[in-house]
PDB file of C-alpha atoms in Angstrom:
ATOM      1  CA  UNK V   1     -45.449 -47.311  55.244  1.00 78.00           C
ATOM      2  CA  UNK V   2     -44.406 -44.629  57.735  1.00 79.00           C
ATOM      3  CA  UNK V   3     -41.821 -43.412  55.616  1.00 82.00           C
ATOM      4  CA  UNK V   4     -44.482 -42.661  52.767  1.00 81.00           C
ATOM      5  CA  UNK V   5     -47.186 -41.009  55.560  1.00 78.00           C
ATOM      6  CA  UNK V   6     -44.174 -38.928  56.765  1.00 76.00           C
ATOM      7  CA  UNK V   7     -43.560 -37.740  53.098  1.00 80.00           C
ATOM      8  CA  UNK V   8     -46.835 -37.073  53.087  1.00 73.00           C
ATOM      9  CA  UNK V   9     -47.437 -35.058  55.487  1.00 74.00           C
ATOM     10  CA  UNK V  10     -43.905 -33.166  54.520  1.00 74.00           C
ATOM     11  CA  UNK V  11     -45.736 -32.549  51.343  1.00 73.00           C
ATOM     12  CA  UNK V  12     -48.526 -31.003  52.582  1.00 70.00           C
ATOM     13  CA  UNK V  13     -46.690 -28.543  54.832  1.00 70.00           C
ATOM     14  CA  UNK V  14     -44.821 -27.334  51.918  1.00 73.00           C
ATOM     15  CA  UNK V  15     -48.058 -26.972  49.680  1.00 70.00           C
ATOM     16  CA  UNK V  16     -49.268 -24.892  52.637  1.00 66.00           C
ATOM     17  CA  UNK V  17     -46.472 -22.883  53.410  1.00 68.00           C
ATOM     18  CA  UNK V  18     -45.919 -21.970  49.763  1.00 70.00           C
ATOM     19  CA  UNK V  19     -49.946 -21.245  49.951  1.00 69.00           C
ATOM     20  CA  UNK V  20     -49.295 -19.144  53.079  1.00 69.00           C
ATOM     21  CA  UNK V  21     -46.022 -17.440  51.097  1.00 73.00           C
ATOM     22  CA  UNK V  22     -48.427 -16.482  47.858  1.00 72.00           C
ATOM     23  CA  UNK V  23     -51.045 -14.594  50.375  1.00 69.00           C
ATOM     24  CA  UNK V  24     -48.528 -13.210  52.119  1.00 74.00           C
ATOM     25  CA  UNK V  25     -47.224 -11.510  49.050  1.00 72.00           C
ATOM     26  CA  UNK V  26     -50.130 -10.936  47.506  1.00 70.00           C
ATOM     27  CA  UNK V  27     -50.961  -9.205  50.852  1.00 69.00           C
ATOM     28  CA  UNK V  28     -48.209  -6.856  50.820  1.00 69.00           C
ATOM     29  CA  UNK V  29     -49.098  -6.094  46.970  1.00 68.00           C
ATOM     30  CA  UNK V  30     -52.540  -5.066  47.889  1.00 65.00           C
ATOM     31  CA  UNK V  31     -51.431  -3.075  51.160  1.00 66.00           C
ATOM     32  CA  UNK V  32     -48.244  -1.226  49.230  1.00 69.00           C
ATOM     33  CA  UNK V  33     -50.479   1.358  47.550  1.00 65.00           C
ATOM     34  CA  UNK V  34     -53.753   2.847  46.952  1.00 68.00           C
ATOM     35  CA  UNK V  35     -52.971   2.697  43.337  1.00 79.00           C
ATOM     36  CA  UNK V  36     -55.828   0.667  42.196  1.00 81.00           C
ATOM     37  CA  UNK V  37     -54.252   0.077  38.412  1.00 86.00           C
ATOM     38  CA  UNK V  38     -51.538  -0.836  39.464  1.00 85.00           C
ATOM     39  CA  UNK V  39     -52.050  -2.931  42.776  1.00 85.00           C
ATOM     40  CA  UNK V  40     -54.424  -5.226  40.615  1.00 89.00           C
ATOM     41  CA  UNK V  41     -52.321  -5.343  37.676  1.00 89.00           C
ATOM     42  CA  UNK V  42     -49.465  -6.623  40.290  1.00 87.00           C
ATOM     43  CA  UNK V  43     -51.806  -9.200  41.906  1.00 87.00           C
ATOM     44  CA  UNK V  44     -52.756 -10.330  38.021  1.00 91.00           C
ATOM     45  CA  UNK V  45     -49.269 -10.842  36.727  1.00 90.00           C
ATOM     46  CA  UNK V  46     -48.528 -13.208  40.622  1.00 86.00           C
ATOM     47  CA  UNK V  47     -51.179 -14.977  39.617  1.00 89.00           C
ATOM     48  CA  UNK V  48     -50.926 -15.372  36.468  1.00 91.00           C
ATOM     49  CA  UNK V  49     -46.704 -16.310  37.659  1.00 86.00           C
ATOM     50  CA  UNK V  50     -47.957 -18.659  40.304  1.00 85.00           C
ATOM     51  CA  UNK V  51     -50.482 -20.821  38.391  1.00 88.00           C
ATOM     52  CA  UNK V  52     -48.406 -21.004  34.671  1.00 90.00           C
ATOM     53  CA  UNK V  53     -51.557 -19.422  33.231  1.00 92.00           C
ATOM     54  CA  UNK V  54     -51.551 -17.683  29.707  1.00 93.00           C
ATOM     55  CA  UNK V  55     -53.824 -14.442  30.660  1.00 93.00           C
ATOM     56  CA  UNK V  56     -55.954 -12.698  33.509  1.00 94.00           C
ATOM     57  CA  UNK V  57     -58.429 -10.131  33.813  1.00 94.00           C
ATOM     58  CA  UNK V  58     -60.579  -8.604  36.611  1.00 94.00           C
ATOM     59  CA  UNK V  59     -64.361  -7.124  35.508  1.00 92.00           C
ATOM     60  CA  UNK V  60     -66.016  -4.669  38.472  1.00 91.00           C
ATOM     61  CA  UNK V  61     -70.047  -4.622  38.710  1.00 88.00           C
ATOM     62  CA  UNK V  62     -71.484  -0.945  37.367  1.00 89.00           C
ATOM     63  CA  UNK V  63     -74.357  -1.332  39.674  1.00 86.00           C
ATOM     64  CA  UNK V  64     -75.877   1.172  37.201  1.00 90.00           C
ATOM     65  CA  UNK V  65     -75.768  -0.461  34.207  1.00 88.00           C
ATOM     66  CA  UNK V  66     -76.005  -3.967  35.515  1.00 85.00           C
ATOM     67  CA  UNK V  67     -72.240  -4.374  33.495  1.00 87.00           C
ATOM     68  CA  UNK V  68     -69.682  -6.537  34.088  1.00 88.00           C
ATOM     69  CA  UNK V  69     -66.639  -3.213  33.238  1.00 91.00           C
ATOM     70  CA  UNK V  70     -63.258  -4.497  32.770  1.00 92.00           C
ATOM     71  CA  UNK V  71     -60.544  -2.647  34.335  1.00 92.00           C
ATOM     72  CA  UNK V  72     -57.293  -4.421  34.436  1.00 93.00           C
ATOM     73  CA  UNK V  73     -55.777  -7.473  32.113  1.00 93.00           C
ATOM     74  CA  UNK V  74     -52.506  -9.210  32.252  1.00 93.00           C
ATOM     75  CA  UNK V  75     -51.108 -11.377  29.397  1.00 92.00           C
ATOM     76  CA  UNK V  76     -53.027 -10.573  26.272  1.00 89.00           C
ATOM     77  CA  UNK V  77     -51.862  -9.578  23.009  1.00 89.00           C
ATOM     78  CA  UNK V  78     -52.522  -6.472  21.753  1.00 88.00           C
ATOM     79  CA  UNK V  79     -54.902  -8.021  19.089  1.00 89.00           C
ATOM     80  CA  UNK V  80     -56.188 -10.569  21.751  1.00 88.00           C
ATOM     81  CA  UNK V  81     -57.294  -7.527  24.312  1.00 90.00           C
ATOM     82  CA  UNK V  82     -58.650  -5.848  21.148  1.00 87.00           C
ATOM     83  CA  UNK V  83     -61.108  -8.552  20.805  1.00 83.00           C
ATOM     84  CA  UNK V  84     -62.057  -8.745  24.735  1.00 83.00           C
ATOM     85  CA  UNK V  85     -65.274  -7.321  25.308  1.00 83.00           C
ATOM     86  CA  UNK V  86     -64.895  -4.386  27.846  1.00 88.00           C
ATOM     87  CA  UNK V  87     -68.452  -4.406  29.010  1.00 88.00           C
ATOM     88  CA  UNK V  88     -70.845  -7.669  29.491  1.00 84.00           C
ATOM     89  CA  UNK V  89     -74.229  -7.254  30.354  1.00 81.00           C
ATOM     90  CA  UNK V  90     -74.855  -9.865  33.578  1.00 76.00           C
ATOM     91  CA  UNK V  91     -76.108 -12.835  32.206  1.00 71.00           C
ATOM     92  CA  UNK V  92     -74.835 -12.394  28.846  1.00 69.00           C
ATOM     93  CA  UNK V  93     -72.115 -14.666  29.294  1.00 68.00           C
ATOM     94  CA  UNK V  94     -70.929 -17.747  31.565  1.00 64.00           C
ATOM     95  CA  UNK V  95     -68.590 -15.839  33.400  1.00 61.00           C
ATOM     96  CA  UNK V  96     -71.648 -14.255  35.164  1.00 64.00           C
ATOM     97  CA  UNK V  97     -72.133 -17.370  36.667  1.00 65.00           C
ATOM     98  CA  UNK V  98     -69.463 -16.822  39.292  1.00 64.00           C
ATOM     99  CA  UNK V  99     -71.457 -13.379  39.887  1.00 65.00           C
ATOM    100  CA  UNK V 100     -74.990 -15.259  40.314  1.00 65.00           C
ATOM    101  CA  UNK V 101     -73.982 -18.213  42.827  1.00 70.00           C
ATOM    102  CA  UNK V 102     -70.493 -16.141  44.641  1.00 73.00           C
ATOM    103  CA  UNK V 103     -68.865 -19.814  43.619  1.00 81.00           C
ATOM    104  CA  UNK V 104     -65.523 -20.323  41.520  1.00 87.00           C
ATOM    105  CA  UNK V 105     -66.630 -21.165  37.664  1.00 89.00           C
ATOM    106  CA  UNK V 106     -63.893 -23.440  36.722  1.00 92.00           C
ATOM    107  CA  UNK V 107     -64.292 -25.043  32.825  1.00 90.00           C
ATOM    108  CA  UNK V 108     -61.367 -26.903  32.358  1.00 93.00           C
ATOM    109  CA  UNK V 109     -61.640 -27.436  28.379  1.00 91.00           C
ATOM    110  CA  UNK V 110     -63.335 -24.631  27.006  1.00 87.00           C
ATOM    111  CA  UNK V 111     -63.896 -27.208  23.833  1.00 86.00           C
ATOM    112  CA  UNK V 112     -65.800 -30.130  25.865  1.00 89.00           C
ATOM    113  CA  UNK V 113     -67.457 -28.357  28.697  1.00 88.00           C
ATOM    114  CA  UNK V 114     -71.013 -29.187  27.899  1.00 85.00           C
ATOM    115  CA  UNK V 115     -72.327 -25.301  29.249  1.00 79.00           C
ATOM    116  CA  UNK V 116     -69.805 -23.347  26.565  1.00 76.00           C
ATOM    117  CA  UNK V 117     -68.795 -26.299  23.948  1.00 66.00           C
ATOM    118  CA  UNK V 118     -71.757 -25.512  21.333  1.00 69.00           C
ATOM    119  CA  UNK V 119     -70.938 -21.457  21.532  1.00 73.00           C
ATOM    120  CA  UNK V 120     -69.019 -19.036  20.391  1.00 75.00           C
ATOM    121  CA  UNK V 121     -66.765 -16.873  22.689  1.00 79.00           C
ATOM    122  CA  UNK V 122     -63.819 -15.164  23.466  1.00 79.00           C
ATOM    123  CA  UNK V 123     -61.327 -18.241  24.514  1.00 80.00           C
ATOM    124  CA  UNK V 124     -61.980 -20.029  21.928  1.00 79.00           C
ATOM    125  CA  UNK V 125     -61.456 -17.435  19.382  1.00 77.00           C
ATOM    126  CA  UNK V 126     -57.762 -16.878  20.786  1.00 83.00           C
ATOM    127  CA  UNK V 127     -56.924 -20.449  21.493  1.00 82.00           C
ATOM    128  CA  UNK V 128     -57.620 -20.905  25.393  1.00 88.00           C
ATOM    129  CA  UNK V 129     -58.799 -24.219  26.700  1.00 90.00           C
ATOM    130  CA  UNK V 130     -58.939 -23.438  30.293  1.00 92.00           C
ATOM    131  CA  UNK V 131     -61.279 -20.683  31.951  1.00 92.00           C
ATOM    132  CA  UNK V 132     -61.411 -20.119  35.476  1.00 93.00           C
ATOM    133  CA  UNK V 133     -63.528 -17.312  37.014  1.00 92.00           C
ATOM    134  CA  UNK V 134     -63.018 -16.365  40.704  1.00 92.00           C
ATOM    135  CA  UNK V 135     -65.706 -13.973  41.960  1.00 89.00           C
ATOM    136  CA  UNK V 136     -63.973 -11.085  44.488  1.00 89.00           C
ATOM    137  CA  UNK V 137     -65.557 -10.023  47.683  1.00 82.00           C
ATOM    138  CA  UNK V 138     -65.340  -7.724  50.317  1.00 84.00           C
ATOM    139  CA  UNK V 139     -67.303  -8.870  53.563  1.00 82.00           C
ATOM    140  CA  UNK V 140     -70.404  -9.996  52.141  1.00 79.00           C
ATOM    141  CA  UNK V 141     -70.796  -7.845  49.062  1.00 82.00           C
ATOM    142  CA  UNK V 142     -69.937  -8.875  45.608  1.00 82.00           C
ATOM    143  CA  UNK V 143     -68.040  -6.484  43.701  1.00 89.00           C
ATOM    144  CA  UNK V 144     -66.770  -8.057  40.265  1.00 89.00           C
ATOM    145  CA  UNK V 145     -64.700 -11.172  39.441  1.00 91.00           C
ATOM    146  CA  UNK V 146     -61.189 -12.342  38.188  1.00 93.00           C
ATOM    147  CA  UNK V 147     -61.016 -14.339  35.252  1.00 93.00           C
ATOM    148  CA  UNK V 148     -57.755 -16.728  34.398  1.00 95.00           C
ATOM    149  CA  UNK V 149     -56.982 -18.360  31.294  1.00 93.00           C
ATOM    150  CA  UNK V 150     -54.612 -21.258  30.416  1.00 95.00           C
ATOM    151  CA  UNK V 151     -53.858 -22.127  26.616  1.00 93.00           C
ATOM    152  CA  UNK V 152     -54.018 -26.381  28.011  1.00 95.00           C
ATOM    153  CA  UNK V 153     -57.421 -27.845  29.107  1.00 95.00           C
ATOM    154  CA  UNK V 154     -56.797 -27.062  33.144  1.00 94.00           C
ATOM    155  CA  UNK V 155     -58.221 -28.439  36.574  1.00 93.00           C
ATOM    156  CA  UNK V 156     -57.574 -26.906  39.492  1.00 92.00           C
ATOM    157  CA  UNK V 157     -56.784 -28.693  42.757  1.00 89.00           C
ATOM    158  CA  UNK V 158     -59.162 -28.087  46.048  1.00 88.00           C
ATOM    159  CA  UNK V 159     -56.040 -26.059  47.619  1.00 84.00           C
ATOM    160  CA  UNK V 160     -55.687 -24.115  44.799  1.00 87.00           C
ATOM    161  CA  UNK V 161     -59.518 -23.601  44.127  1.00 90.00           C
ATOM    162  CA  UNK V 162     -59.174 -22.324  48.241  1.00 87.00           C
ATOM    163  CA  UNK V 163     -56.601 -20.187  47.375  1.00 85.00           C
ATOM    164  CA  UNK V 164     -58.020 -18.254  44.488  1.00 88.00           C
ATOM    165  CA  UNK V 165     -60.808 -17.661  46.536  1.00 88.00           C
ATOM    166  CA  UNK V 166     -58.289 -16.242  49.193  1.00 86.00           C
ATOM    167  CA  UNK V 167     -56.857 -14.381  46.794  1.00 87.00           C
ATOM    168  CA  UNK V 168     -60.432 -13.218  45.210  1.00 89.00           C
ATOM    169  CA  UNK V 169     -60.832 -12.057  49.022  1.00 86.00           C
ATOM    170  CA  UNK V 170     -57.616  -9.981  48.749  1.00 84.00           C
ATOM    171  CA  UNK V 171     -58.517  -8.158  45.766  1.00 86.00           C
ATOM    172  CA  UNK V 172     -61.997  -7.087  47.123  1.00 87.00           C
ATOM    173  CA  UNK V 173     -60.615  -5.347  49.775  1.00 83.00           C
ATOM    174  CA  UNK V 174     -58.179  -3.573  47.980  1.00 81.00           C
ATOM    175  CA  UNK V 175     -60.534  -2.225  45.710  1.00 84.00           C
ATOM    176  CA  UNK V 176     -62.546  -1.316  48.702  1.00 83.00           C
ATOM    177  CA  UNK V 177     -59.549   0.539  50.239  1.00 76.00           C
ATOM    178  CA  UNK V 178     -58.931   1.958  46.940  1.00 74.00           C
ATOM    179  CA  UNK V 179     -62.749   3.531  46.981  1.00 71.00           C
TER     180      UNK V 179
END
């Protein structure tokens, strides 16, 4: 009994230091350079590294237009990104969600979820199955979101889901920084 509470608790510590590790690097991504392209297209491919995901894009509010803009991907194919819409309206699709209620929108099988099942969208029509959407802050303001895809129905552990959020965290201020 003590041996499995001790391997336990071993386990834990290395979840967390590997958690500790990832921000750490992604820390030192977003603090290298003011390069916004490329600081978020670093972060993107970590992530994308970190979690085994297929794809991953970040979308910035226009607070002009009321538009989601999308301004970096990772992982698409060309005729994949060519099908991405570069501009959503808020509210026009289910990634907005994360914008709405500054929560993590996690759908772990794009094909079953009952909010997206009966519709048409972009995973689907390239063969993902998991759709996480991670909105990115800085302080209290809301600037855009980070969307990850997986080509396997995925669920995402509460250290992870505390972790993207971290990382979501990370992101806003570099963009700030970047301003």
């Amino acid at each position: 009994m003590a041996e499995k509470r001790q391997e336990k608790l071993v386990n834990q510590l290395q979840s967390a230091l590997a958690e500790v590790q990832t921000l750490s690097e992604i820390w030192q991504t977003v603090n290298r350079s003011l390069d916004l392209d490329q600081i978020l297209n670093d972060v993107l491919d970590r992530v994308i590294e970190l979690f085994k995901l297929h794809s991953g894009s970040i979308r910035l509010l226009d607070p002009q237009t009321q538009e989601m803009v999308l301004i970096a991907q990772r992982g698409l194919a060309a005729e994949d990104f060519n099908k991405l819409p570069k501009r959503r309206k808020l509210g026009e699709s289910l990634t907005s969600f994360s914008f709405s209620t500054n929560k993590v929108l996690v759908i772990e099988d794009v094909l079953t979820d009952p909010r997206i099942a009966s519709r048409k969208g972009f995973a689907k029509e390239i063969g993902i199955r998991g759709v996480a959407v991670i909105p990115l802050f800085v302080k209290d303001k809301l600037l855009g979101n980070m969307a990850i895809r997986s080509v396997e129905p995925r669920a995402y552990s509460a250290e992870e889901l505390r972790l993207l959020v971290s990382i979501g965290h990370l992101i806003g201020s570099a963009i700030e920084n970047a301003r």
